[in-house]
Short mmCIF file of C-alpha atoms in Angstrom, two decimals:
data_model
loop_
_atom_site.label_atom_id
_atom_site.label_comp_id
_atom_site.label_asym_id
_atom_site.label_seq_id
_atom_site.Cartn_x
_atom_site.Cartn_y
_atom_site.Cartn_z
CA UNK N 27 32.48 3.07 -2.97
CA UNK N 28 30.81 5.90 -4.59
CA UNK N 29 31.80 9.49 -3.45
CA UNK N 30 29.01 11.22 -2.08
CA UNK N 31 28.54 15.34 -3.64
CA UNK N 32 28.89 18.02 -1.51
CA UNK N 33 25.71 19.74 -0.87
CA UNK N 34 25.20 22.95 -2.54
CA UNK N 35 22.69 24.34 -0.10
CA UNK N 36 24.17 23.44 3.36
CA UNK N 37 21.84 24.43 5.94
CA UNK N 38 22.11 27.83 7.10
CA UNK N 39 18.78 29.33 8.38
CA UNK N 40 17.75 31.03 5.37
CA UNK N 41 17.81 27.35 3.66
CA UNK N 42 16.34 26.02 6.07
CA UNK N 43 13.68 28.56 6.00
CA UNK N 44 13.25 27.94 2.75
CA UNK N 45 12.75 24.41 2.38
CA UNK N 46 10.62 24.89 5.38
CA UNK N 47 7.59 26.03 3.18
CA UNK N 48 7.11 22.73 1.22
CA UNK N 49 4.63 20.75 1.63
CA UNK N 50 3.29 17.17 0.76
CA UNK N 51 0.33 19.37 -1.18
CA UNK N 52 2.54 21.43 -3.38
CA UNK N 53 5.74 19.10 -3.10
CA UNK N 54 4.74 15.69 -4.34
CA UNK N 55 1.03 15.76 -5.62
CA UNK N 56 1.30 13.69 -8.00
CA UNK N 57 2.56 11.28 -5.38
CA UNK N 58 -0.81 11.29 -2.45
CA UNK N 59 -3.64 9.58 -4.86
CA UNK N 60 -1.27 6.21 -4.10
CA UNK N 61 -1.11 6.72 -0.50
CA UNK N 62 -2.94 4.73 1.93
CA UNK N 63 -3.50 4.97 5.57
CA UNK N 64 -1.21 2.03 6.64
CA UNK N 65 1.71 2.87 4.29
CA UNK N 66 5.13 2.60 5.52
CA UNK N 67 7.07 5.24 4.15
CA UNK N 68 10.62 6.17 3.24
CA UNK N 69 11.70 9.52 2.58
CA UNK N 70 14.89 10.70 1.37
CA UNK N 71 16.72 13.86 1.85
CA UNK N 72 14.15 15.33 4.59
CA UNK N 73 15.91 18.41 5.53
CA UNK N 74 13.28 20.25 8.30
CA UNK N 75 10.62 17.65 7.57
CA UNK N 76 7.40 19.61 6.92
CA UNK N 77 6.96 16.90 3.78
CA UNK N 78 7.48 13.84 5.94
CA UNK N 79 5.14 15.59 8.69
CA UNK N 80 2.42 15.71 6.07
CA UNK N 81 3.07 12.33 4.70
CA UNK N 82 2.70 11.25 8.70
CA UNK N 83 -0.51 12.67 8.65
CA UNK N 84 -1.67 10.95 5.45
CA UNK N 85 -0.62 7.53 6.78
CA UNK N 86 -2.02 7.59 10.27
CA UNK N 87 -2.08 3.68 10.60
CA UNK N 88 1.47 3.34 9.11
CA UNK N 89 4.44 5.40 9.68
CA UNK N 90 7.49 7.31 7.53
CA UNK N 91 10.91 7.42 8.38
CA UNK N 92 12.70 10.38 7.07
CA UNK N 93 16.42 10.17 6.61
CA UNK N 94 19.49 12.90 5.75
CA UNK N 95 23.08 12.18 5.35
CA UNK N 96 25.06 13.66 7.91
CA UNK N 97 22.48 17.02 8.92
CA UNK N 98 21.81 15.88 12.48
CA UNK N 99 21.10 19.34 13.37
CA UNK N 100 18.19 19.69 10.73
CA UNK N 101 16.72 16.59 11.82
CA UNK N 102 16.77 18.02 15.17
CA UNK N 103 14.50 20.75 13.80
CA UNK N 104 12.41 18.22 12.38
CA UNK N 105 11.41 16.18 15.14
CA UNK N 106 10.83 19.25 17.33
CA UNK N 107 8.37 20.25 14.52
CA UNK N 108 6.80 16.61 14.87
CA UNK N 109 5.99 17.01 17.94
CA UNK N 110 5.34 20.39 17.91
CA UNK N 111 2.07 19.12 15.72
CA UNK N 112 1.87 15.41 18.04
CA UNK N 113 2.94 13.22 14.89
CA UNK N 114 4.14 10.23 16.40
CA UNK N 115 4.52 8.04 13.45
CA UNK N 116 8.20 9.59 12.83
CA UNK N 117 11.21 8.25 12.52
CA UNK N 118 13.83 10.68 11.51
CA UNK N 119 17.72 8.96 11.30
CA UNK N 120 21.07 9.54 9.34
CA UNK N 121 21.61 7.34 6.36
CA UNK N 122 22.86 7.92 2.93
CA UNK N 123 20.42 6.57 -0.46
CA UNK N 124 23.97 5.50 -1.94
CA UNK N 125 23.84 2.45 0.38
CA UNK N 126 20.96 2.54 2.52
CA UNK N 127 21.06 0.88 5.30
CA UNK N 128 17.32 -1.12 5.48
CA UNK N 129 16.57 -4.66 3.90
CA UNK N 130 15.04 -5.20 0.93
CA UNK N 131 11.65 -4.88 0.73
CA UNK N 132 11.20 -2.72 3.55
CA UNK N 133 8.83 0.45 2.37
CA UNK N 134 5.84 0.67 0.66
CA UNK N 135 6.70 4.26 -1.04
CA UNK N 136 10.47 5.24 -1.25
CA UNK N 137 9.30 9.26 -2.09
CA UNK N 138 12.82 11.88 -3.05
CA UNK N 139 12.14 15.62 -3.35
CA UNK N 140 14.69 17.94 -4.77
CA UNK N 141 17.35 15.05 -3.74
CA UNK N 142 18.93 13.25 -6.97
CA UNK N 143 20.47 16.30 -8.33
CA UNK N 144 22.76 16.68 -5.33
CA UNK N 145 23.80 13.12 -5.27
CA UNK N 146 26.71 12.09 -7.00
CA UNK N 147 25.27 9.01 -8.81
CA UNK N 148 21.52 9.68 -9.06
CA UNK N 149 21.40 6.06 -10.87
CA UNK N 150 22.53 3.94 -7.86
CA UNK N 151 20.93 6.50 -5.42
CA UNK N 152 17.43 4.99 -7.68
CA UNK N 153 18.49 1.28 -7.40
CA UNK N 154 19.37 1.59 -3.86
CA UNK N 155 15.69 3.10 -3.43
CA UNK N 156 14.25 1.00 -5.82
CA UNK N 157 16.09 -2.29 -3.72
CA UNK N 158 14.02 -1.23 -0.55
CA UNK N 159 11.38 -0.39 -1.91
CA UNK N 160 8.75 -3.57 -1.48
CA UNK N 161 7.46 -5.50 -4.67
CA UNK N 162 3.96 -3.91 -5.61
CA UNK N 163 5.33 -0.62 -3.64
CA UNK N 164 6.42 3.17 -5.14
CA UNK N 165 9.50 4.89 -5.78
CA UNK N 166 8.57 8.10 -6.27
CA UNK N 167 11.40 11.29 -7.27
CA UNK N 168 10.53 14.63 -8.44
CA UNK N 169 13.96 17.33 -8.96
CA UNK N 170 14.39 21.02 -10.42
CA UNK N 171 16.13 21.73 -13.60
CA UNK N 172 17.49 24.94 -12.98
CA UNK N 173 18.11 25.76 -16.85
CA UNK N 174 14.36 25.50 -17.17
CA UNK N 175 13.77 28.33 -14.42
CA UNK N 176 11.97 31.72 -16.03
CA UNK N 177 11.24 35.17 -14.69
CA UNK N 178 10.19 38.42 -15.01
CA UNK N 179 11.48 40.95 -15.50
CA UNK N 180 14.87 39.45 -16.70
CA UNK N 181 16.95 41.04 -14.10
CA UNK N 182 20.56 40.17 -15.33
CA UNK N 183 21.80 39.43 -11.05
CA UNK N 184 19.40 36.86 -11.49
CA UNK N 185 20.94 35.23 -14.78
CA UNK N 186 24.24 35.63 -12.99
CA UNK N 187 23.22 33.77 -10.01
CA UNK N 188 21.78 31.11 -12.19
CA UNK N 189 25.10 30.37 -13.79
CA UNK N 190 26.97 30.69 -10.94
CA UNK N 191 24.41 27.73 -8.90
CA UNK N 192 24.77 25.75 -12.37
CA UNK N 193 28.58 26.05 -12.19
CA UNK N 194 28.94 25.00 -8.14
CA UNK N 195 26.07 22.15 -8.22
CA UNK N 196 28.12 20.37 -11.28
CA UNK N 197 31.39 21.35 -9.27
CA UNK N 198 30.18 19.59 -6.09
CA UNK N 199 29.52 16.79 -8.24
CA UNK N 200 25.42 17.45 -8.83
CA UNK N 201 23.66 17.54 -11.59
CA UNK N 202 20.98 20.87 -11.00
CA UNK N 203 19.04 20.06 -14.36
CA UNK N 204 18.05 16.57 -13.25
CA UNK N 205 14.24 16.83 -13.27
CA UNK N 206 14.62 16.43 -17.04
CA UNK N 207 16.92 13.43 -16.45
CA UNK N 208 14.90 11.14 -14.54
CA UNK N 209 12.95 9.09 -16.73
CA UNK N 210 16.58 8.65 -17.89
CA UNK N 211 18.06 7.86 -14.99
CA UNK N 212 15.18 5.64 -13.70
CA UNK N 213 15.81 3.46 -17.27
CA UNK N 214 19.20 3.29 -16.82
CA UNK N 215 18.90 1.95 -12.95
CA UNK N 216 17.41 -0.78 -14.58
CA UNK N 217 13.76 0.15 -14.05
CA UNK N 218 11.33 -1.18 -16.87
CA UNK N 219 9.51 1.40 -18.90
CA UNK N 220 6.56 -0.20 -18.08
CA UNK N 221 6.70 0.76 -14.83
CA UNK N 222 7.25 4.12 -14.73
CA UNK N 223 4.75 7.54 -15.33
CA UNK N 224 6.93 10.19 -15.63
CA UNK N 225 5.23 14.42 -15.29
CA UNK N 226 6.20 17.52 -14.59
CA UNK N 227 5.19 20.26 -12.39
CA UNK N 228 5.39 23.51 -11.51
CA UNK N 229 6.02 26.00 -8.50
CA UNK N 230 4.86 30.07 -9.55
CA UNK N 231 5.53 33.17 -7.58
CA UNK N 232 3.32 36.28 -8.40
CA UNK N 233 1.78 37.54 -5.45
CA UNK N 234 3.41 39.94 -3.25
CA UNK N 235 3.59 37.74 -0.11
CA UNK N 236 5.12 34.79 -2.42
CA UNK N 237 7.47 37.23 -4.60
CA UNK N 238 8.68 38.99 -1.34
CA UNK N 239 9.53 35.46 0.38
CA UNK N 240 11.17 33.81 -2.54
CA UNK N 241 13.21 37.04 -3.44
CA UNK N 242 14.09 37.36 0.45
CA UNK N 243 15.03 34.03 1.22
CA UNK N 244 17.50 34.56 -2.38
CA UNK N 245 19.10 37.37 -1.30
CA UNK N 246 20.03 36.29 1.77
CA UNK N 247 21.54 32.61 0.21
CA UNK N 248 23.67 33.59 -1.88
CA UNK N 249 25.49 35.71 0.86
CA UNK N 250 25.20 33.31 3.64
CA UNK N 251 24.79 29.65 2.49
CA UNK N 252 27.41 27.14 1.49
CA UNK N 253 26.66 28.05 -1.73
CA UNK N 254 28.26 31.82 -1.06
CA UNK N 255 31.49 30.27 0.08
CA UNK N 256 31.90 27.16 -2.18
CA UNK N 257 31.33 29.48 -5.31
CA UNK N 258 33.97 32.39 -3.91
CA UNK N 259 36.77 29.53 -3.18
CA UNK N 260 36.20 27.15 -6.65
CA UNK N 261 37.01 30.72 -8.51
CA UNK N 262 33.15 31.03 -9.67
CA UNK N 263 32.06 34.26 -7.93
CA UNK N 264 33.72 37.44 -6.10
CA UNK N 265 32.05 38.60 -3.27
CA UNK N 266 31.11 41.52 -5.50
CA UNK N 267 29.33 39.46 -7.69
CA UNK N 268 27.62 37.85 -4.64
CA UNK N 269 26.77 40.90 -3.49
CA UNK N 270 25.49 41.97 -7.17
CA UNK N 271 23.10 38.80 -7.08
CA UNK N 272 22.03 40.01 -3.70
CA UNK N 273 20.79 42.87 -4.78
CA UNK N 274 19.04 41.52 -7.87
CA UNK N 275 17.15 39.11 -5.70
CA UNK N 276 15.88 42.19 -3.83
CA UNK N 277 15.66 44.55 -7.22
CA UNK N 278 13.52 42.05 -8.48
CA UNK N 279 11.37 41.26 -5.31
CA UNK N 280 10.18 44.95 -5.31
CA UNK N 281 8.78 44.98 -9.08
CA UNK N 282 4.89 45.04 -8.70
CA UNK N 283 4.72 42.72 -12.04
CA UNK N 284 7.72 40.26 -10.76
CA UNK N 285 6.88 36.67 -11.92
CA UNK N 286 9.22 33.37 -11.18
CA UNK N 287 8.77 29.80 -12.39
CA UNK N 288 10.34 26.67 -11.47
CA UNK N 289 9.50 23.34 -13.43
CA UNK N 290 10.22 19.78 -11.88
CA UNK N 291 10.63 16.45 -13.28
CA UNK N 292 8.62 13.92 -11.92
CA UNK N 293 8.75 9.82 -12.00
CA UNK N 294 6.45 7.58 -10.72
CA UNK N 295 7.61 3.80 -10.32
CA UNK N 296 5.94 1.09 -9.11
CA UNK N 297 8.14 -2.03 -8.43
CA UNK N 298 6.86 -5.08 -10.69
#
């Protein structure tokens, strides 16, 4: 059996928070031209579910089931937000994409955001959603390569941190520069090239509201989230460099020309 990572994140509230501003819109675009209304969907690694809530929404005659690992407490805040909005075509349930627990042939779009670089084996995770996935139906993946980040101004906490996330992700057994890797991955999980589109995309931050929410939600991480204590105990970080990265985040939140850029990977497949 294949040993599952450790997640980098966890999911204090300040991840949570975070991952709580994605959307299907700015999240998987490049996904929603192949949707249609009585899709059944399956998507991996929900965390608080705003994406599968949107995907709901764009399926109103089918339904999605959203699935996390072990983080029954974030799917908690998931379905409250579900019916919070009175999206009843939710499922949310534990399950792991190393061995998934459905049949073959099961979903019309198996969709992963900003999942396969926290698995262990990103291949199998991409067979296993490739194996449920039903014949004429979508896997769909899009990841962050941290190595391709950029900002502005070059605030040296910030290169720091960078490191230090690159150094714990590959320690927890991740890979944090997989959105440059899938096309590669998808090939070697036995996909034919045929059948897969890979893109990329972007997220920016430059306006105040965006730079001051991004560089918040930072600075309070790396102090708080498993990340903080995984890096102090592995021997990558002190607390004073935490604390230095902290303060970056916030140096660099308050510059009136602060910039930030994250690209993603993207692959489309559609199972022959």
């Amino acid at each position: 059996m294949t040993q599952a990572a450790q997640y980098t994140h966890g999911h204090h509230e300040s991840v949570v928070r975070s991952h709580s501003w994605r959307t299907a819109q700015i999240s998987c675009a490049y996904l929603l031209s192949s949707l249609t209304p009585n899709m059944h969907i399956l998507d991996v690694g929900c965390g608080p579910g705003t994406i599968t809530a949107d995907l709901a929404k764009l399926v109103p005659e089918g339904h999605v089931t959203g699935i996390e690992r072990s983080a029954e407490d974030v799917l908690q805040v998931a379905r409250d937000q579900a019916a919070a909005q009175g999206i009843s075509n939710i499922t949310y349930a534990i399950d792991d994409v190393l061995s998934l627990s459905f049949p073959d042939n099961s979903f019309d779009v198996v969709h992963a955001h900003q999942v396969l670089q926290h698995v262990s084996d990103p291949v199998l995770a991409l067979k296993e959603m490739y194996r449920v996935a039903k014949p004429g139906g979508i896997v769909a993946a899009r990841d962050t390569d941290f190595s391709a980040m950029a900002w502005y101004p070059e605030t040296e906490g910030i290169f720091l941190w960078r490191k230090t996330h690159i150094q714990v992700a590959r320690a927890n057994g991740g890979e944090p520069d997989s959105g440059r890797r899938l096309l590669s991955y998808a090939l070697e999980a036995g996909i034919p090239k045929g059948q897969i589109t890979a893109s990329a995309s972007t997220w920016c931050y430059s306006t105040a509201e965006e730079v001051i929410w991004w560089s918040s939600t930072w600075a309070d991480r790396v102090l708080l989230s498993t990340f903080a204590s995984t890096a102090v105990e592995r021997g990558f970080a002190t607390q004073e460099n935490l604390d230095e990265m902290s303060r970056a985040w916030k140096f660099w939140g308050a510059q009136p020309d602060a910039w930030f850029s994250l690209l993603h990977g993207e692959i489309l497949c559609r199972k022959g």
